[in-house]
Short mmCIF file of C-alpha atoms in Angstrom, two decimals:
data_model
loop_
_atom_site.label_atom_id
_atom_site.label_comp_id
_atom_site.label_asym_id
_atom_site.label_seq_id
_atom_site.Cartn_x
_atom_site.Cartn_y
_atom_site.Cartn_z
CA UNK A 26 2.70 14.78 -7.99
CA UNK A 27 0.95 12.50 -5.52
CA UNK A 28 -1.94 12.00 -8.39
CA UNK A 29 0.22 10.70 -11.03
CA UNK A 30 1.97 8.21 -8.76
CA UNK A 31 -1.92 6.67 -7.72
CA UNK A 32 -3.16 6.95 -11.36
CA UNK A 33 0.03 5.21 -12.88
CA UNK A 34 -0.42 2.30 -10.34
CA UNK A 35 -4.42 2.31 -11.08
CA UNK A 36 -4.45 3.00 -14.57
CA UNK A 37 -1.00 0.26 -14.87
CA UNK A 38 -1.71 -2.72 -13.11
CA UNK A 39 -4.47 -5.17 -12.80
CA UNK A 40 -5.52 -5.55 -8.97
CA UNK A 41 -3.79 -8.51 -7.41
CA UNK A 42 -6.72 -10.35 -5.72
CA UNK A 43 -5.02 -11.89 -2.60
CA UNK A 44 -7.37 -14.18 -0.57
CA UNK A 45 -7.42 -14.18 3.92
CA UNK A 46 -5.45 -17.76 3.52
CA UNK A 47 -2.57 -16.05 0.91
CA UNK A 48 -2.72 -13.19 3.23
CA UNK A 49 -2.23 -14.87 6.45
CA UNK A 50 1.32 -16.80 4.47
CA UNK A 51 1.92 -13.63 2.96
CA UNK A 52 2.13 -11.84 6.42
CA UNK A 53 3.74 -14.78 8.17
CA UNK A 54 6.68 -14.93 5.71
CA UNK A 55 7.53 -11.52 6.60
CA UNK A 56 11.06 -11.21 7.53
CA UNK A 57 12.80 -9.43 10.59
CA UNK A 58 14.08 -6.83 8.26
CA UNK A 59 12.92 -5.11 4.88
CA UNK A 60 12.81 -2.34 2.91
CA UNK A 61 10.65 -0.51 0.06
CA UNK A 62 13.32 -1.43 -2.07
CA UNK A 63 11.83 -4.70 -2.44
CA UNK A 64 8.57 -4.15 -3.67
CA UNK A 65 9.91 -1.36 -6.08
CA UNK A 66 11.96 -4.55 -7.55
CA UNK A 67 8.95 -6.47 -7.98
CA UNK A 68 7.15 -3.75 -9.71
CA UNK A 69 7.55 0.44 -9.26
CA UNK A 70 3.73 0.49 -8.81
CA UNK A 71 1.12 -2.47 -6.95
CA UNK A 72 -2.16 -3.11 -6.66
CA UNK A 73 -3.71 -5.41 -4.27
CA UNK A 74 -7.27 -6.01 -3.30
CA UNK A 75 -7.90 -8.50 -0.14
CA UNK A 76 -11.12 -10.72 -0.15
CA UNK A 77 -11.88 -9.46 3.67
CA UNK A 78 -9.64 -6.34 5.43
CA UNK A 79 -6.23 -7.08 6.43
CA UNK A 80 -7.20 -5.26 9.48
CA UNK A 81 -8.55 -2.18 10.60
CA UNK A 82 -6.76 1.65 10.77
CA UNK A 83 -7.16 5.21 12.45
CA UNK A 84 -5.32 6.42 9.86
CA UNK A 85 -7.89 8.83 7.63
CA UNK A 86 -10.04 8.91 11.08
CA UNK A 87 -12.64 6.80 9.32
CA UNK A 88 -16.26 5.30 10.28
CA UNK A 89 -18.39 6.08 13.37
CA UNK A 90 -15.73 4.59 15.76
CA UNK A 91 -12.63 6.39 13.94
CA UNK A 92 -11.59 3.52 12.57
CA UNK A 93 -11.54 1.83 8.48
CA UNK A 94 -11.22 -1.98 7.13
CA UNK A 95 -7.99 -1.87 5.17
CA UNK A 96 -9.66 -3.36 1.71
CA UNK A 97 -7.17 -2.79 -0.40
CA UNK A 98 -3.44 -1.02 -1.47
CA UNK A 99 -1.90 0.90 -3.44
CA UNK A 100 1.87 1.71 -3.92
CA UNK A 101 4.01 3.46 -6.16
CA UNK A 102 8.01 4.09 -6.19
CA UNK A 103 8.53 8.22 -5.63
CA UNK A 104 11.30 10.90 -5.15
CA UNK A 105 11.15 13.01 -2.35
CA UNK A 106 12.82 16.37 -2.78
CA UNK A 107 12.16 17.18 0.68
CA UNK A 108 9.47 19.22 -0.34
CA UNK A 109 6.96 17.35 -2.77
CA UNK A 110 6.76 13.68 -3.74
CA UNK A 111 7.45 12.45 -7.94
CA UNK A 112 6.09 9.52 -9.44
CA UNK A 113 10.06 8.23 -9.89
CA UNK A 114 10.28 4.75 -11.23
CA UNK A 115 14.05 5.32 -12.04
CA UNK A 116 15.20 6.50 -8.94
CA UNK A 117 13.02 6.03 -5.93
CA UNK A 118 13.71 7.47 -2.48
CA UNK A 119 10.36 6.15 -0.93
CA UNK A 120 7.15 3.52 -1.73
CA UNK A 121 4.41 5.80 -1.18
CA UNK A 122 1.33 3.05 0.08
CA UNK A 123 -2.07 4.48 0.03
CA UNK A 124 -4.70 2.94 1.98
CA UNK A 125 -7.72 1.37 0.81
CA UNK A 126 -11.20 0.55 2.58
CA UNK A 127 -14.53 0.59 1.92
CA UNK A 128 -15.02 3.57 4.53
CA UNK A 129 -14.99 7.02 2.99
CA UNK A 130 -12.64 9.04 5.49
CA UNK A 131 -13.29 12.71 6.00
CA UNK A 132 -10.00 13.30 6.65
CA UNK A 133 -9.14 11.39 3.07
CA UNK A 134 -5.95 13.17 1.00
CA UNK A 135 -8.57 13.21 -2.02
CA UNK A 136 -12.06 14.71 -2.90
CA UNK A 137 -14.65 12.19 -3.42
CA UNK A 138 -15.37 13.22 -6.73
CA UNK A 139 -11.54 11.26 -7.53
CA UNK A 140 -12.82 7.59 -6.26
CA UNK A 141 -16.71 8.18 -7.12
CA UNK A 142 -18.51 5.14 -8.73
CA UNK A 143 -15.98 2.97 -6.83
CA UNK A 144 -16.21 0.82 -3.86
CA UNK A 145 -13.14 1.43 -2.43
CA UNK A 146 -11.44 4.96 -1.62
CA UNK A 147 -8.02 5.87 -0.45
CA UNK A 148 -8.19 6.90 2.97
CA UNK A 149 -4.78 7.74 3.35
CA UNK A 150 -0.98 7.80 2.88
CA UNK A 151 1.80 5.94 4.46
CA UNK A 152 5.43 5.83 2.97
CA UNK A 153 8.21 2.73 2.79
CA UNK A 154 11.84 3.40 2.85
CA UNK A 155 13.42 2.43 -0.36
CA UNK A 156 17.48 3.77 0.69
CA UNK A 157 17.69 1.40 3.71
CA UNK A 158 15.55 -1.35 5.63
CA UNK A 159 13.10 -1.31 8.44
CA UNK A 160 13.81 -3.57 11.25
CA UNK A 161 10.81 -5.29 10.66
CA UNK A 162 7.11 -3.80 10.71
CA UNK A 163 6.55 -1.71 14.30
CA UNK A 164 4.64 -3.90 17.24
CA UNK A 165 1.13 -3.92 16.46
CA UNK A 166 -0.25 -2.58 19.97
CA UNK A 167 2.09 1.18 18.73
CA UNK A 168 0.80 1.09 14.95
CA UNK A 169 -2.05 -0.57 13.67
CA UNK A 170 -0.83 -1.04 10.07
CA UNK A 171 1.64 -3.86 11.39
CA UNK A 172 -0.55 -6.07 9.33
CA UNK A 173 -0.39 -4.51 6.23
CA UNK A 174 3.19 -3.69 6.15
CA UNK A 175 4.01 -7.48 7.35
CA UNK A 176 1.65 -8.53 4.76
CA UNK A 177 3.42 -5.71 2.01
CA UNK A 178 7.03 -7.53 3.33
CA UNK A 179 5.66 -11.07 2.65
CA UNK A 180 4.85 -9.95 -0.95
CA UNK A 181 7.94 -8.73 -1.69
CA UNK A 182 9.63 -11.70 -0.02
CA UNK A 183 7.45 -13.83 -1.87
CA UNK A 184 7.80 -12.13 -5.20
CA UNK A 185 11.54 -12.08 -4.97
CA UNK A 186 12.17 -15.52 -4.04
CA UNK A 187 10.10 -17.01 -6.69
CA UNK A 188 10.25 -14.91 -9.66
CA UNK A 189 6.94 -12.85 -9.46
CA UNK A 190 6.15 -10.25 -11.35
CA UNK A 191 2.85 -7.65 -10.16
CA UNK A 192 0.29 -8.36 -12.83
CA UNK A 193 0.87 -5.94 -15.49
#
């Protein structure tokens, strides 16, 4: 279930604050090609909260202009059965990344009753390929998420090459 994936990564990490300047070497450290297979090795579930947005996102169809800051994310390792997604720490498939921002979407994959009292909500859902690697986040003029998922690449990168473990 989609919940249990978001609550385990909530409820099982502390947020990873990562400041514009980390985020900037973060995204610029991205490499040509990755997969979700690396930030399952650093950790089957992530948490991290940006300072000021990565960037800015249709997805959810947020805010007057039908866009959303990107605040914050979420991920968590998942089987997909073809059919419905598992919180699967033994044997992902996928790195389901949810969306965080500051803009409540009305379009967003939960109720508001799930994120009330927070800042933040998840405003949607984008998944990472764990079998295989991307090669290397999409242009950012086709997907506006390039940001985040060079910045998501970087972390893994990062986290890999030095040791790093999420913040349990």
């Amino acid at each position: 279930m989609i919940l249990e994936g978001v609550e385990c990564a909530v409820a099982d990490r502390t947020a990873v604050w990562v400041p514009r300047a980390a985020a900037s070497e973060l995204r610029a450290a991205a490499p040509d090609s990755l997969g979700g297979a690396d930030l399952v090795a650093l950790s089957e579930t992530g948490f991290l909260l940006f300072d000021r947005p990565i960037c800015a996102t249709s997805l959810g169809n947020g805010g007057p202009l039908g866009i959303s800051p990107i605040n914050g994310v979420i991920w968590w390792a998942a089987a997909f059965d073809g059919n419905t997604f598992d919180y699967c720490p033994a044997e992902p498939n996928v790195v389901m990344v949810h969306v965080l921002s500051t803009t409540v979407s009305p379009d967003s994959p939960w109720g508001p009753q799930i994120w009330e009292g927070s800042t933040l909500s998840d405003i949607g859902v984008f998944l990472l390929p764990v079998g295989g690697h991307l090669a290397g986040p999409p242009a950012s003029v086709e997907d506006d998420l390039t940001p985040l998922i060079e910045l998501l690449f970087g972390f893994g990168v990062a986290a890999c090459e030095f040791g790093l473990q999420a913040s349990a």
